[in-house]
């Protein structure tokens, strides 16, 4: 008969160490013995022992616990007992005793404990590394979500080699529609997408989240400002994020209205559990809209228009600065790989820049809102994807991008105010480009937008407090 011996005990127990050595001796000298050792961390021993005895119907209270199983008899466990019981069993049946001295028992017990702690840490690290990256999308009934899920499912934006699990957070009445979105997404068989779940409770949806994309659009009531309507939702989301999300969770607000303010309120409600710089608002779609108009005017590809900066409120008043903008791949008098031209040297139509360009920007936004909902779903998804890719993976070039981030006092702005600023992405993080030149007129325009945004922020905080 092949006998399996199971010595188990507290990893720091000297009697477990002595029983462990004796089972090794049995296995070495008797070919019918197989040993499976179960060292348990001291703080986990009582719970483990209780569960094991309950499972087998045994009564035992000390360390070690030894039992045997006979494979030819169905593997049913037979309790041998503690250290003394096991010693009597081995001596009576096989005439063997353990010669281990007390000093050696204590040394082996400490080695066992050290090894088990190290093994437990390695196992926890392995589980963490193999756990899929958790993404939550709020306002998941938005028209842009199916396309966004496909982009996330490529695995190129975030999550790395562990894949993604995505949670769709929506209202109770939207659950049926979200189930259809979930099924369609699973049918796409995206390689990086492990699972898609649905929740209406932010506490459950944000549990362990590493990324949250906020798409909710809160419609104000009659005579109500958005700040009054949206503040309670931001407070609920923010507090849930602070309690349930991962400590390094990143939050990207891509809603149509009040994006900066939402990021601000979310960060305040989640403090101090989540760093404020982890809350940003999307302004890439506005930057790309400006690039598209400039490219059309110059008859070039919009991908070659670089370093256009959108300042201000991503969901409200903005100012588009072109003084740092450059053209790549422009067919000028001098051409070469990597050569760029200052945009304002190529486009010197002051009338168009000062009048037609701002009007065209506003008109294009209104046209997209009327045709597809604000902002256009394809453009919004592309902007979200681009921002996430840069935020998580950085950029090899030194291009300037627009992102609404908490100000650290740059350009004379109020500390902590979420404002669309010029940033660069590097090493999985963003940093504000703080040395761009501004004319007095530009600085005045930017500060006027900041004052307007601060006023809305104060009103929202007052509403939340009431």
XYZ file of C-alpha atoms in Angstrom:
466
model
C 0.000 0.000 0.000
C 1.176 3.518 -0.825
C 0.805 5.677 2.276
C 0.650 9.468 2.096
C 1.709 11.226 5.283
C 0.527 14.784 5.936
C 2.520 16.533 8.667
C 1.047 19.986 9.300
C 1.785 22.596 11.932
C 2.720 26.119 12.849
C 5.735 27.099 10.783
C 7.545 28.241 13.948
C 6.712 25.112 16.002
C 9.792 23.036 16.988
C 7.659 19.874 17.344
C 6.399 20.331 13.801
C 10.059 20.592 12.698
C 10.836 17.292 14.474
C 7.785 15.545 12.941
C 8.751 16.927 9.526
C 12.262 15.458 9.794
C 10.883 12.086 10.848
C 8.554 11.929 7.829
C 11.544 12.716 5.578
C 13.381 9.779 7.173
C 10.401 7.464 6.568
C 10.127 8.518 2.926
C 13.865 7.984 2.402
C 13.907 4.486 3.893
C 10.450 3.124 3.040
C 9.514 3.192 -0.687
C 5.771 2.978 0.060
C 5.722 6.371 1.870
C 4.971 9.739 0.274
C 5.040 12.967 2.266
C 3.103 16.216 1.771
C 4.171 18.883 4.289
C 1.804 21.693 5.278
C 3.544 24.484 7.229
C 1.109 27.227 8.245
C 1.905 30.788 9.303
C 1.428 31.268 13.081
C -1.313 33.873 12.687
C -3.261 31.564 10.367
C -2.797 28.294 12.267
C -5.852 28.353 14.540
C -8.275 29.071 11.683
C -6.620 26.479 9.420
C -6.654 23.798 12.146
C -10.304 24.432 12.970
C -11.348 24.225 9.301
C -9.340 21.038 8.682
C -10.706 19.245 11.738
C -14.248 20.300 10.868
C -13.820 18.966 7.335
C -12.607 15.535 8.518
C -14.579 15.255 11.742
C -11.468 15.260 13.974
C -10.788 16.751 17.401
C -7.313 18.272 17.777
C -6.054 21.520 19.315
C -2.238 21.654 19.137
C 0.630 21.789 16.647
C 1.549 19.635 14.865
C -1.335 17.699 13.310
C -0.397 14.517 11.407
C -2.607 12.218 9.385
C -2.227 9.557 6.748
C -4.136 8.569 3.609
C -4.091 5.167 1.875
C -4.499 5.551 -1.895
C -5.774 1.979 -2.434
C -8.518 2.601 0.129
C -9.959 5.704 -1.500
C -7.635 8.240 0.080
C -9.692 8.621 3.267
C -7.707 10.465 5.949
C -6.887 8.736 9.258
C -5.824 10.985 12.131
C -2.509 10.010 13.736
C -2.569 12.930 16.181
C 0.059 15.298 17.519
C 3.808 14.893 17.856
C 3.770 12.292 20.647
C 1.031 10.253 18.926
C 3.006 10.263 15.677
C 6.231 9.223 17.429
C 4.462 6.265 19.084
C 2.949 5.270 15.716
C 6.332 5.305 13.931
C 8.175 3.543 16.745
C 5.488 0.891 17.158
C 5.060 0.064 13.446
C 8.524 0.734 12.043
C 10.867 0.753 15.020
C 12.153 4.246 14.257
C 12.723 7.218 16.548
C 13.798 10.826 15.950
C 17.299 11.620 17.301
C 16.829 15.401 16.868
C 18.140 17.521 19.738
C 16.144 20.427 21.198
C 18.602 23.041 19.902
C 18.281 21.711 16.346
C 14.469 21.644 16.693
C 14.436 25.374 17.487
C 16.814 26.185 14.616
C 14.718 24.254 12.087
C 11.533 25.879 13.407
C 12.965 29.351 12.689
C 14.122 28.233 9.238
C 10.654 26.842 8.538
C 9.029 30.129 9.555
C 11.393 32.197 7.416
C 10.810 29.942 4.395
C 7.024 29.962 4.803
C 6.866 33.765 5.127
C 8.956 34.140 1.977
C 6.831 31.596 0.096
C 3.598 33.291 1.186
C 4.897 36.680 0.011
C 5.905 35.207 -3.364
C 2.500 33.592 -3.800
C 0.732 36.864 -2.957
C 2.931 38.710 -5.437
C 2.198 36.125 -8.136
C -1.558 36.435 -7.543
C -1.283 40.210 -7.744
C 0.685 40.051 -10.990
C -1.760 37.604 -12.579
C -4.893 39.502 -11.475
C -6.574 41.311 -14.385
C -6.443 45.102 -14.344
C -9.864 46.385 -13.259
C -11.460 49.196 -15.291
C -14.796 50.791 -14.419
C -16.836 52.917 -16.854
C -19.507 55.091 -15.245
C -22.470 56.365 -17.232
C -22.007 53.150 -19.193
C -25.208 53.612 -21.189
C -23.372 56.298 -23.193
C -23.331 55.809 -26.967
C -19.531 55.759 -27.036
C -19.141 52.766 -24.690
C -19.303 49.871 -27.243
C -16.492 51.388 -29.287
C -14.533 52.246 -26.144
C -14.785 48.644 -24.935
C -13.306 47.406 -28.195
C -10.393 49.827 -27.861
C -9.790 48.708 -24.260
C -10.051 45.074 -25.332
C -7.040 45.415 -27.629
C -4.900 45.606 -24.488
C -2.825 48.457 -25.928
C -4.146 51.208 -23.644
C -3.662 49.824 -20.125
C -3.554 46.589 -18.159
C -0.412 44.999 -19.546
C -0.051 41.229 -19.845
C -2.609 40.374 -17.141
C -5.589 41.453 -19.246
C -8.585 43.536 -18.228
C -11.824 43.097 -16.350
C -14.310 45.861 -17.113
C -17.273 46.910 -14.989
C -20.136 48.894 -16.528
C -21.754 51.170 -13.939
C -25.241 52.397 -14.829
C -28.584 53.228 -13.332
C -30.966 50.489 -12.210
C -33.244 51.093 -15.190
C -30.342 50.715 -17.642
C -29.329 47.193 -16.646
C -31.059 45.425 -19.530
C -29.401 47.685 -22.099
C -26.034 47.162 -20.408
C -26.487 43.388 -20.522
C -26.815 43.695 -24.303
C -23.618 45.790 -24.423
C -21.870 43.193 -22.290
C -22.905 40.317 -24.540
C -21.894 42.195 -27.693
C -18.511 42.944 -26.128
C -17.900 39.312 -25.163
C -18.882 38.280 -28.684
C -16.018 40.406 -30.036
C -13.595 37.930 -28.371
C -11.021 40.605 -27.493
C -7.801 38.901 -26.437
C -7.121 41.192 -23.474
C -10.667 41.292 -22.098
C -11.134 38.716 -19.337
C -14.628 39.670 -18.202
C -17.340 42.343 -18.337
C -19.605 42.873 -15.321
C -22.549 45.188 -14.643
C -23.374 47.133 -11.474
C -25.625 49.934 -10.336
C -23.827 50.380 -7.000
C -20.546 52.390 -7.172
C -19.266 50.670 -4.022
C -19.235 47.351 -5.887
C -18.236 48.778 -9.254
C -15.145 50.586 -7.913
C -13.892 47.666 -5.810
C -10.195 47.221 -6.655
C -10.417 49.508 -9.704
C -7.172 50.693 -11.264
C -8.869 52.983 -13.788
C -12.245 54.746 -13.780
C -13.600 56.512 -16.870
C -16.407 58.918 -15.951
C -18.985 59.459 -18.709
C -22.105 60.422 -16.712
C -24.133 63.347 -18.029
C -26.364 64.772 -15.310
C -29.232 66.870 -16.657
C -29.944 69.907 -14.431
C -33.507 70.468 -13.309
C -35.543 73.546 -14.192
C -33.643 76.652 -13.124
C -30.778 74.542 -11.801
C -27.092 74.912 -12.662
C -25.058 71.846 -13.611
C -22.851 72.347 -10.564
C -25.932 71.949 -8.341
C -27.126 68.822 -10.163
C -23.749 67.094 -10.488
C -22.233 67.742 -7.065
C -24.111 64.982 -5.155
C -23.160 62.335 -7.737
C -19.489 63.372 -7.581
C -19.570 63.219 -3.782
C -21.011 59.684 -3.879
C -18.535 58.504 -6.506
C -15.563 60.125 -4.785
C -16.252 58.659 -1.357
C -16.785 55.201 -2.895
C -13.504 55.542 -4.792
C -11.677 56.424 -1.589
C -13.072 53.379 0.205
C -13.071 50.714 -2.480
C -10.738 51.523 -5.400
C -7.058 50.691 -5.514
C -4.726 53.240 -3.864
C -3.218 54.134 -7.256
C -6.503 54.306 -9.170
C -6.539 56.777 -12.072
C -9.721 58.667 -12.884
C -10.356 60.186 -16.316
C -13.429 62.412 -16.557
C -14.678 62.494 -20.152
C -18.184 63.844 -19.585
C -19.700 66.565 -21.767
C -20.410 69.192 -19.129
C -18.378 70.333 -16.133
C -15.504 67.909 -16.715
C -12.980 69.986 -14.763
C -15.366 70.530 -11.880
C -16.213 66.838 -11.701
C -12.552 65.891 -11.489
C -12.131 68.494 -8.735
C -15.105 67.257 -6.692
C -14.165 63.605 -7.145
C -10.622 64.262 -5.941
C -11.884 66.155 -2.895
C -14.329 63.397 -1.923
C -11.728 60.628 -2.406
C -9.035 62.389 -0.345
C -6.813 61.415 1.354
C -6.985 57.847 0.051
C -6.281 58.683 -3.608
C -3.706 61.300 -4.736
C -5.285 64.393 -6.297
C -3.034 64.213 -9.342
C -4.711 60.912 -10.260
C -7.901 62.820 -11.202
C -7.818 64.429 -14.641
C -10.338 65.584 -17.246
C -10.168 64.969 -20.985
C -9.359 67.901 -23.267
C -7.621 65.948 -26.043
C -10.805 65.937 -28.144
C -10.803 69.757 -28.144
C -7.119 69.818 -29.078
C -7.747 67.422 -31.954
C -10.693 69.450 -33.164
C -8.418 72.502 -33.416
C -5.758 70.460 -35.194
C -8.308 69.258 -37.711
C -9.336 72.827 -38.606
C -5.726 73.980 -38.885
C -4.817 70.994 -41.065
C -7.783 71.658 -43.367
C -6.738 75.294 -43.716
C -3.154 74.317 -44.610
C -4.159 71.230 -46.625
C -1.984 68.876 -44.559
C -2.581 65.773 -42.472
C -3.823 66.697 -38.995
C -1.407 64.159 -37.465
C 1.403 66.506 -38.464
C 0.021 69.400 -36.400
C 1.747 69.317 -33.004
C 1.904 71.230 -29.707
C -1.501 72.895 -29.927
C -2.535 73.787 -26.371
C -6.089 74.028 -25.057
C -6.348 76.048 -21.830
C -9.319 76.204 -19.498
C -12.453 74.221 -18.774
C -12.640 71.052 -20.859
C -16.415 71.113 -20.570
C -16.875 74.888 -20.853
C -14.826 77.981 -21.743
C -11.428 77.382 -23.329
C -8.636 79.237 -25.108
C -6.618 77.545 -27.871
C -2.990 78.695 -27.994
C -1.001 78.260 -31.212
C 2.248 80.076 -30.418
C 4.092 76.813 -29.622
C 2.403 74.776 -32.398
C 4.528 73.202 -35.125
C 3.996 71.384 -38.427
C 5.669 68.061 -39.139
C 5.895 66.742 -42.683
C 4.994 70.089 -44.245
C 6.093 70.449 -47.889
C 8.039 73.665 -47.436
C 11.143 75.102 -49.060
C 13.316 72.967 -46.790
C 12.344 69.390 -46.091
C 13.910 66.582 -44.102
C 13.074 63.695 -41.741
C 11.871 65.035 -38.393
C 11.952 68.644 -39.567
C 9.161 70.840 -38.176
C 7.993 74.364 -38.971
C 6.479 76.888 -36.539
C 2.792 76.853 -37.440
C 2.309 80.613 -37.203
C 5.162 81.184 -39.674
C 3.371 79.018 -42.219
C -0.171 80.160 -41.430
C 0.102 83.937 -41.298
C -3.543 84.737 -42.000
C -4.257 86.909 -38.935
C -7.885 87.550 -39.907
C -8.626 83.841 -40.112
C -6.765 83.037 -36.890
C -8.419 85.763 -34.816
C -11.973 85.521 -36.136
C -12.781 82.565 -38.370
C -10.774 79.951 -36.456
C -12.468 80.474 -33.034
C -15.890 80.679 -34.704
C -15.191 77.497 -36.683
C -14.136 75.696 -33.499
C -17.399 76.569 -31.791
C -19.448 75.744 -34.884
C -17.811 72.328 -35.274
C -18.568 71.462 -31.680
C -22.196 72.500 -32.089
C -22.506 70.521 -35.326
C -21.140 67.363 -33.688
C -23.467 67.813 -30.726
C -26.476 68.115 -33.018
C -25.501 65.217 -35.265
C -24.123 62.642 -32.836
C -24.468 63.901 -29.306
C -21.724 65.816 -27.573
C -18.966 65.093 -28.165
C -18.991 62.918 -31.307
C -18.559 59.324 -30.167
C -15.777 58.352 -32.597
C -13.715 61.456 -31.817
C -14.310 61.046 -28.090
C -13.220 57.400 -28.109
C -10.082 58.252 -30.076
C -9.251 61.025 -27.601
C -9.830 58.763 -24.584
C -7.705 56.017 -26.137
C -4.879 58.420 -26.963
C -4.896 59.944 -23.463
C -4.894 56.546 -21.731
C -2.093 55.220 -23.923
C 0.057 58.252 -23.141
C -0.844 58.301 -19.430
C -0.010 54.626 -18.869
C 2.863 54.151 -21.305
C 4.325 57.620 -21.843
C 5.671 59.057 -25.075
C 9.080 58.789 -26.710
C 8.871 62.282 -28.188
C 8.622 65.607 -26.408
C 5.257 66.618 -27.828
C 3.009 68.873 -25.776
C -0.523 67.637 -25.099
C -3.572 69.184 -23.458
C -5.008 67.676 -20.269
C -7.104 69.124 -17.439
C -5.050 68.484 -14.306
C -4.809 69.902 -10.761
C -2.745 73.084 -10.958
C 0.315 73.466 -8.777
C 0.313 77.234 -9.210
C 1.750 77.225 -12.736
C 1.079 80.359 -14.814
C -0.331 82.133 -11.752
C -3.321 79.760 -11.448
C -4.924 78.895 -8.123
C -3.265 75.881 -6.479
C -5.382 72.740 -6.840
C -7.714 74.145 -9.504
C -8.329 71.513 -12.205
C -7.510 73.343 -15.435
C -6.610 72.266 -18.966
C -2.863 72.843 -19.242
C 0.052 71.895 -21.505
C 1.536 68.588 -20.324
C 4.052 65.968 -21.351
C 3.731 62.246 -20.621
C 6.693 60.218 -19.459
C 7.208 57.090 -17.379
C 3.509 56.434 -16.796
C 2.763 59.927 -15.483
C 2.114 63.495 -16.641
C 3.941 66.726 -15.879
C 2.918 70.299 -16.632
C 4.990 72.200 -19.183
C 5.526 75.314 -17.095
C 7.736 77.426 -19.352
C 5.507 78.318 -22.326
C 5.521 82.016 -23.209
C 2.206 83.856 -22.862
C 1.353 87.327 -24.048
C -0.400 89.674 -21.629
C -3.626 89.199 -23.605
C -3.341 85.402 -23.448
C -2.579 85.435 -19.735
C -5.555 87.723 -19.091
C -7.843 85.424 -21.097
C -6.649 82.323 -19.240
C -7.045 83.946 -15.823
C -10.574 85.079 -16.705
C -11.515 81.458 -17.509
C -9.866 80.323 -14.249
C -11.861 82.880 -12.231
C -15.084 81.683 -13.861
C -14.218 78.072 -13.107
C -13.324 78.885 -9.504
C -16.685 80.599 -9.027
C -18.497 77.477 -10.246
C -16.303 75.368 -7.971
C -17.222 77.442 -4.922
C -20.913 77.186 -5.807
C -20.666 73.403 -6.135
C -18.908 73.054 -2.777
C -21.569 75.238 -1.163
C -24.319 73.078 -2.710
C -22.652 69.878 -1.518
C -22.310 71.264 2.020
C -26.030 72.081 2.127
